[in-house]
mmCIF file of C-alpha atoms and ligand atoms in Angstrom:
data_model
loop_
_atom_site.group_PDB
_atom_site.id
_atom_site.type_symbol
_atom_site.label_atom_id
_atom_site.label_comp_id
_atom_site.label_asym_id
_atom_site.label_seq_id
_atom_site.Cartn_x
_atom_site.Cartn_y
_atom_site.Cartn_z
ATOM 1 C CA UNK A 1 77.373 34.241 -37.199
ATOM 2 C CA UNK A 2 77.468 30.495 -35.930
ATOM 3 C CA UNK A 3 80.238 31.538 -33.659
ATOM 4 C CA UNK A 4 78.807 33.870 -31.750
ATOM 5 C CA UNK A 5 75.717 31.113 -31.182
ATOM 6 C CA UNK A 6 78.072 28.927 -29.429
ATOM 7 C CA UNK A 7 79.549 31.605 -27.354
ATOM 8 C CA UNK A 8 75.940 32.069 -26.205
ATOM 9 C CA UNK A 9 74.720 29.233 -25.722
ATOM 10 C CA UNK A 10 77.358 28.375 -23.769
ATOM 11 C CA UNK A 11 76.831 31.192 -21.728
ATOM 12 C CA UNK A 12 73.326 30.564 -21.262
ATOM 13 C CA UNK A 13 72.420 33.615 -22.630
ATOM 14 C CA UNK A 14 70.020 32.655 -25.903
ATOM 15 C CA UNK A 15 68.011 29.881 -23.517
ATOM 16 C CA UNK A 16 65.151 32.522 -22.955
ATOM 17 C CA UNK A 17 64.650 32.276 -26.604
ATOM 18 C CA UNK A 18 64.167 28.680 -26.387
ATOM 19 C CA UNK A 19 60.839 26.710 -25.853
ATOM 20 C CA UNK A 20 60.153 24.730 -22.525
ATOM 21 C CA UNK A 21 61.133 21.254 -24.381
ATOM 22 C CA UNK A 22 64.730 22.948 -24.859
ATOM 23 C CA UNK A 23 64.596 25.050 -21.949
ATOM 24 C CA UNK A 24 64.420 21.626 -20.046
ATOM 25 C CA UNK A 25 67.059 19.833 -21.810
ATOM 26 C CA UNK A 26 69.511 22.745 -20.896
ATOM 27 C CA UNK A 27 68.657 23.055 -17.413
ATOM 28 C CA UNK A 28 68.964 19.314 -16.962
ATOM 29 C CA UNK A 29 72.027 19.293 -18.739
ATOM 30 C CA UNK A 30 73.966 21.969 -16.451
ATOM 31 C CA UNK A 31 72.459 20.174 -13.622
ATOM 32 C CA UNK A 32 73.434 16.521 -14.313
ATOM 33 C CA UNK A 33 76.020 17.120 -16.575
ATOM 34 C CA UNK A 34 74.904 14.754 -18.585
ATOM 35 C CA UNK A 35 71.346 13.915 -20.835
ATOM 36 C CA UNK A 36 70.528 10.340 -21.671
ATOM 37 C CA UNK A 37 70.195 9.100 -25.438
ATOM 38 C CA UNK A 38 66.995 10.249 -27.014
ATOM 39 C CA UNK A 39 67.737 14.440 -24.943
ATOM 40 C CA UNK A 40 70.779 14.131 -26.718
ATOM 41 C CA UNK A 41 69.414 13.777 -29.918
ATOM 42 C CA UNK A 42 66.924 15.896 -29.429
ATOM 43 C CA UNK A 43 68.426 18.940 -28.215
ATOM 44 C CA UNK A 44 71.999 18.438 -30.513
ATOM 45 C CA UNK A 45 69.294 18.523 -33.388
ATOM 46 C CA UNK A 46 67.988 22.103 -32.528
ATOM 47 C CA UNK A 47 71.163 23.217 -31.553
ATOM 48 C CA UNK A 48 72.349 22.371 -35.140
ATOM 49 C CA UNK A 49 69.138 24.006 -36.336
ATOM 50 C CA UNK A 50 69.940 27.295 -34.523
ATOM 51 C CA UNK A 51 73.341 27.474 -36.234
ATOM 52 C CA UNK A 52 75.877 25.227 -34.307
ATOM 53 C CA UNK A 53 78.679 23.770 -36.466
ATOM 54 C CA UNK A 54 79.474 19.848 -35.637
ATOM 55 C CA UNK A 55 82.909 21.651 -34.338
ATOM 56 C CA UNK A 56 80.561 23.981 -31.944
ATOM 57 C CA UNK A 57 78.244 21.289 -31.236
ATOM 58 C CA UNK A 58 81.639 19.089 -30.302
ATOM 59 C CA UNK A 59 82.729 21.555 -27.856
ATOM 60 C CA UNK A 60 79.694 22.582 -26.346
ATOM 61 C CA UNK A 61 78.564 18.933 -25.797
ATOM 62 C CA UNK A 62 82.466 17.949 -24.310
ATOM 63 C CA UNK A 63 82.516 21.037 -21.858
ATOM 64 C CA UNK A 64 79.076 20.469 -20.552
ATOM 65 C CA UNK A 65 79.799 16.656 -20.121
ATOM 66 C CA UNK A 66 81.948 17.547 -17.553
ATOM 67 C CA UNK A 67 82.472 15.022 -15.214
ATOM 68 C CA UNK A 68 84.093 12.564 -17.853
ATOM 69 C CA UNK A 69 87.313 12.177 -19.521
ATOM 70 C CA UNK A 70 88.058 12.957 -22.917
ATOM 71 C CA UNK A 71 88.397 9.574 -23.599
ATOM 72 C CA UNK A 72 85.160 8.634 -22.403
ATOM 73 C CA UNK A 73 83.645 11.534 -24.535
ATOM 74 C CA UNK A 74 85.506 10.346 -27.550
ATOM 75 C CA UNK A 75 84.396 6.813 -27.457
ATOM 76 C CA UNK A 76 81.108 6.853 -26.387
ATOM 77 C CA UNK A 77 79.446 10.070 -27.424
ATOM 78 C CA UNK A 78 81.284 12.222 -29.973
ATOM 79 C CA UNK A 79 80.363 9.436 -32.887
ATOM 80 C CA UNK A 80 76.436 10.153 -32.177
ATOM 81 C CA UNK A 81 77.163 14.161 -32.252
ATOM 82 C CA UNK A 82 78.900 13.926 -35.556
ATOM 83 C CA UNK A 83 75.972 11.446 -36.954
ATOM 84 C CA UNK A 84 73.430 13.874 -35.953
ATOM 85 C CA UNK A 85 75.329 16.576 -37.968
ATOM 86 C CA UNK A 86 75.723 13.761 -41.408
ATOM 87 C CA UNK A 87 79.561 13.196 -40.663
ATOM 88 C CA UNK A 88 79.317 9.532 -39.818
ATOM 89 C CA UNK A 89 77.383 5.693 -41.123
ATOM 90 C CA UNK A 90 75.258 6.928 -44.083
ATOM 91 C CA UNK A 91 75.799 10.252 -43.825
ATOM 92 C CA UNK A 92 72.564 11.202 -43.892
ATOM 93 C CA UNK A 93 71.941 14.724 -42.627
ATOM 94 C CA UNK A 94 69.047 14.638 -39.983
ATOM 95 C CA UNK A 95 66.723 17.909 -39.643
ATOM 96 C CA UNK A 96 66.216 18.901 -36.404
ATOM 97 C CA UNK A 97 62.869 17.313 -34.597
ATOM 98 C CA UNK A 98 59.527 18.875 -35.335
ATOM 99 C CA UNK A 99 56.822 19.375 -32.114
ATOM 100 C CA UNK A 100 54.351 16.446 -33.747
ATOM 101 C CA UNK A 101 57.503 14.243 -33.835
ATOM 102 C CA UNK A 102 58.921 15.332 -30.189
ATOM 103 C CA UNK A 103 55.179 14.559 -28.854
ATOM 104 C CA UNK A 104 54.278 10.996 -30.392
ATOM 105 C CA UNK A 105 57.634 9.653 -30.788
ATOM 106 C CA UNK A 106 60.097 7.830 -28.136
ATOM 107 C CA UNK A 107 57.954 8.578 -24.945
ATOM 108 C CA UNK A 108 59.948 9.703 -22.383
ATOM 109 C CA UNK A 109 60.673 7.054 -19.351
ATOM 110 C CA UNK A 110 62.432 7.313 -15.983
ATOM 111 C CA UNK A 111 65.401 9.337 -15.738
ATOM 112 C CA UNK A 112 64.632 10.598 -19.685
ATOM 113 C CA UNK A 113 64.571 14.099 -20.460
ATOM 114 C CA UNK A 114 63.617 14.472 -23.700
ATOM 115 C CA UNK A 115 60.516 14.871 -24.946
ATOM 116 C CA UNK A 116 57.592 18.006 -24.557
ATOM 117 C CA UNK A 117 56.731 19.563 -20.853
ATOM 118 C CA UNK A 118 53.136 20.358 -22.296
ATOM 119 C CA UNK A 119 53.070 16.717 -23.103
ATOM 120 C CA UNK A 120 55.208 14.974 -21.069
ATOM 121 C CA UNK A 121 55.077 16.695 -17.533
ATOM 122 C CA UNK A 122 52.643 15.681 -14.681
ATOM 123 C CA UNK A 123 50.305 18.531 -13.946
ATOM 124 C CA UNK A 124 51.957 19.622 -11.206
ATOM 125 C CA UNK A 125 55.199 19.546 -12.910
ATOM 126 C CA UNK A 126 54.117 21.458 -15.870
ATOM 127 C CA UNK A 127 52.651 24.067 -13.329
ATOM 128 C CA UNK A 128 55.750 24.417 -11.262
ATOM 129 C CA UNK A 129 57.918 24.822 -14.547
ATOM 130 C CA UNK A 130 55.541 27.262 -15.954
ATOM 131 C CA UNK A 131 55.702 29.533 -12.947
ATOM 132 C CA UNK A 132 59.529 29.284 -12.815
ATOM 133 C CA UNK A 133 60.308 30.046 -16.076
ATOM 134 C CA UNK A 134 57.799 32.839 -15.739
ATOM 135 C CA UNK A 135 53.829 33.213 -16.031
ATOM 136 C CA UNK A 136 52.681 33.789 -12.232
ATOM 137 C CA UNK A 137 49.082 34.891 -12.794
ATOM 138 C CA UNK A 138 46.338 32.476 -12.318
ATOM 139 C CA UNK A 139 44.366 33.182 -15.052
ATOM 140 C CA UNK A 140 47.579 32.819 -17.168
ATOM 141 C CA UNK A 141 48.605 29.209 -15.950
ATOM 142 C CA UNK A 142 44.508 28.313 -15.930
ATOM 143 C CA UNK A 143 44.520 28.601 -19.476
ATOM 144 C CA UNK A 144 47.537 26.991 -20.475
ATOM 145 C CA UNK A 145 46.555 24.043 -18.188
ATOM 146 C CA UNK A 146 43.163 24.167 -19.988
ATOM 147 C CA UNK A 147 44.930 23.550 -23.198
ATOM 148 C CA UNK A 148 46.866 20.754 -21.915
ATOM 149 C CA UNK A 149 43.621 19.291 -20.369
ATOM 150 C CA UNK A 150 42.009 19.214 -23.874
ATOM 151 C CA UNK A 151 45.391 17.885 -25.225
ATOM 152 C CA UNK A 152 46.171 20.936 -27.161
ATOM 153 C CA UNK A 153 49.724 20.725 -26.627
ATOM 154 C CA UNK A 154 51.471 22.899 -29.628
ATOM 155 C CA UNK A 155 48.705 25.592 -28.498
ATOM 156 C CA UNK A 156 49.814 25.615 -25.603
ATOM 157 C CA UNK A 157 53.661 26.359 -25.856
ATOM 158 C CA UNK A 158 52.288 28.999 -28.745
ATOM 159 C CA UNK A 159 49.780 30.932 -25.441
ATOM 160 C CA UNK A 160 53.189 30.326 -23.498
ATOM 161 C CA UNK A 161 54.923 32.113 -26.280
ATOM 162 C CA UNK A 162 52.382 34.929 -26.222
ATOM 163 C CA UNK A 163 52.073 35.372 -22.935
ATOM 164 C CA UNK A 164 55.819 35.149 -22.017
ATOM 165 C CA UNK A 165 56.840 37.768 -24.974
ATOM 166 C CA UNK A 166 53.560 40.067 -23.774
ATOM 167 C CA UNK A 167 51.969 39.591 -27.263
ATOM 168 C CA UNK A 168 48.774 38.875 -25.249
ATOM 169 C CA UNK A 169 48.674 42.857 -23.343
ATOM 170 C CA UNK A 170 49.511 44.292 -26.778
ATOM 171 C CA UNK A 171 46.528 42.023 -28.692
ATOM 172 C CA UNK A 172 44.007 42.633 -25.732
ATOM 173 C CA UNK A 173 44.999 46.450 -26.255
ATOM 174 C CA UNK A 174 44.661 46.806 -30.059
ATOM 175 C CA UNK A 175 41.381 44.426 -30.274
ATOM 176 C CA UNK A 176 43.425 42.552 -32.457
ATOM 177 C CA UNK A 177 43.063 38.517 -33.587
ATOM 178 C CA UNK A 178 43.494 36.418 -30.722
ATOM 179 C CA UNK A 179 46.766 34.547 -32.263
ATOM 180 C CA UNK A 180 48.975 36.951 -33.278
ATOM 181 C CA UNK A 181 52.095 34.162 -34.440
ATOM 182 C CA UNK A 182 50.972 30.936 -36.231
ATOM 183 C CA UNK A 183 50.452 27.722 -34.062
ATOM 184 C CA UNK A 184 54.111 26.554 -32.701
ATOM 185 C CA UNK A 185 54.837 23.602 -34.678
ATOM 186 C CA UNK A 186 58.792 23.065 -34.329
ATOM 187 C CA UNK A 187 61.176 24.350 -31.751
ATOM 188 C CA UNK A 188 63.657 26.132 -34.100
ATOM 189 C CA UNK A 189 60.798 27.980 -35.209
ATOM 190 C CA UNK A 190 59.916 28.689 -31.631
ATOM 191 C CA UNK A 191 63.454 30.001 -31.379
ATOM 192 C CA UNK A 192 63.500 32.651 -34.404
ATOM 193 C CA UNK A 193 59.704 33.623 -33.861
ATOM 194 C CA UNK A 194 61.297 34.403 -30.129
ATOM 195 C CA UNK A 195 64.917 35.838 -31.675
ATOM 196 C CA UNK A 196 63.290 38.004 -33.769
ATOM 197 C CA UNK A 197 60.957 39.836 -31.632
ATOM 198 C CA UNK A 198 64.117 40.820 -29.398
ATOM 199 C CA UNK A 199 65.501 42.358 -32.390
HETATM 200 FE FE1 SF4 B 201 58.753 22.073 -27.670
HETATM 201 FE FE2 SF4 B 201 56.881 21.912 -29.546
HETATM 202 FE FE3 SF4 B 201 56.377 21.097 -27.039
HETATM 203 FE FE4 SF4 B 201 56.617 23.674 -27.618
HETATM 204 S S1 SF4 B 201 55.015 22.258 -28.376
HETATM 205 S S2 SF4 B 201 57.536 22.632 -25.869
HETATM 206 S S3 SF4 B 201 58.228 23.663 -29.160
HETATM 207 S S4 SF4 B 201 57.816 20.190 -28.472
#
């Protein structure tokens, strides 16, 4: 149930079922306390798509905002939270941003967070990210870099998938196909793909 999502994902406890682009946006968010226009967008967008309620998403974007006043909050961001969610303007209820979408559109500038680390990242910063968030062997981050080399970017995040979750041991084991989940293409599918293995 959508309230035990918030309750999670304000306790940081569902982010290792997120992909880097949303893994990013959190971190940067608890760091800064803020995100700038087009991370907001981006990440209030999955958040909606992994079951947040504009209520939950109001509340989770106010306490993590938290060097502001709730005035601030009220006039200059909780407008664009409710839009997202179809509350607001035309009402039009926006889907939550799809990988092709997240790469191509709005490039990321200075001081931007948005956007896709496989994409987006230098290759240093990619590689450093990468070995934080988990994969330490060399052959491991050689082949993801590979990937990004040849501008394979949705392959990429799906290797990180199957590496991270240890479909890859498991495959190499059983002889098996060497994809074992389809091609990433969307974040929130990233995130259920990732949710439901746990299960
Ligand atoms: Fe996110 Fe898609 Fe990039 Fe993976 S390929 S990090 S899901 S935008």
């Amino acid at each position: 149930n959508s309230n035990n999502v918030t309750g999670k994902v304000t306790a940081d406890n569902l982010v290792e079922h997120f992909p880097l682009c949303m893994q990013h946006l959190h971190r940067k968010l608890r760091e800064l306390r803020h995100l700038k226009h087009f991370g907001r967008i981006q990440y209030n967008l999955f958040l909606k798509g992994i079951g947040l309620s504009v209520e939950e998403a109001l509340i989770f974007w106010r306490k993590s905002f938290s060097n502001i006043t709730d005035d601030t909050f009220q006039k200059e961001y909780a407008y664009n939270i409710r839009h997202n969610f179809g509350m607001e303007g035309k009402r039009h209820d926006y889907t939550p941003l799809n990988c092709m979408s997240i790469i191509m559109n709005k490039q990321p500038g200075p001081g931007d967070q948005h956007g896709c680390p496989f994409k987006h990242f230098s290759e240093d910063n990619l590689k450093a990210f990468l070995v934080q968030t988990g994969l330490r062997k060399d052959e491991y981050l050689k082949e993801i870099l590979d990937l990004v080399r040849g501008r394979h970017y949705q392959i990429a995040c799906t290797k990180y998938f199957e590496i991270t979750k240890c479909l890859e041991d498991s495959n190499i084991k059983d002889g098996g196909e060497k994809h074992l989940i389809e091609t990433i293409t969307h974040p929130n599918n990233y995130f259920e793909q990732s949710l439901k293995l746990a299960k």
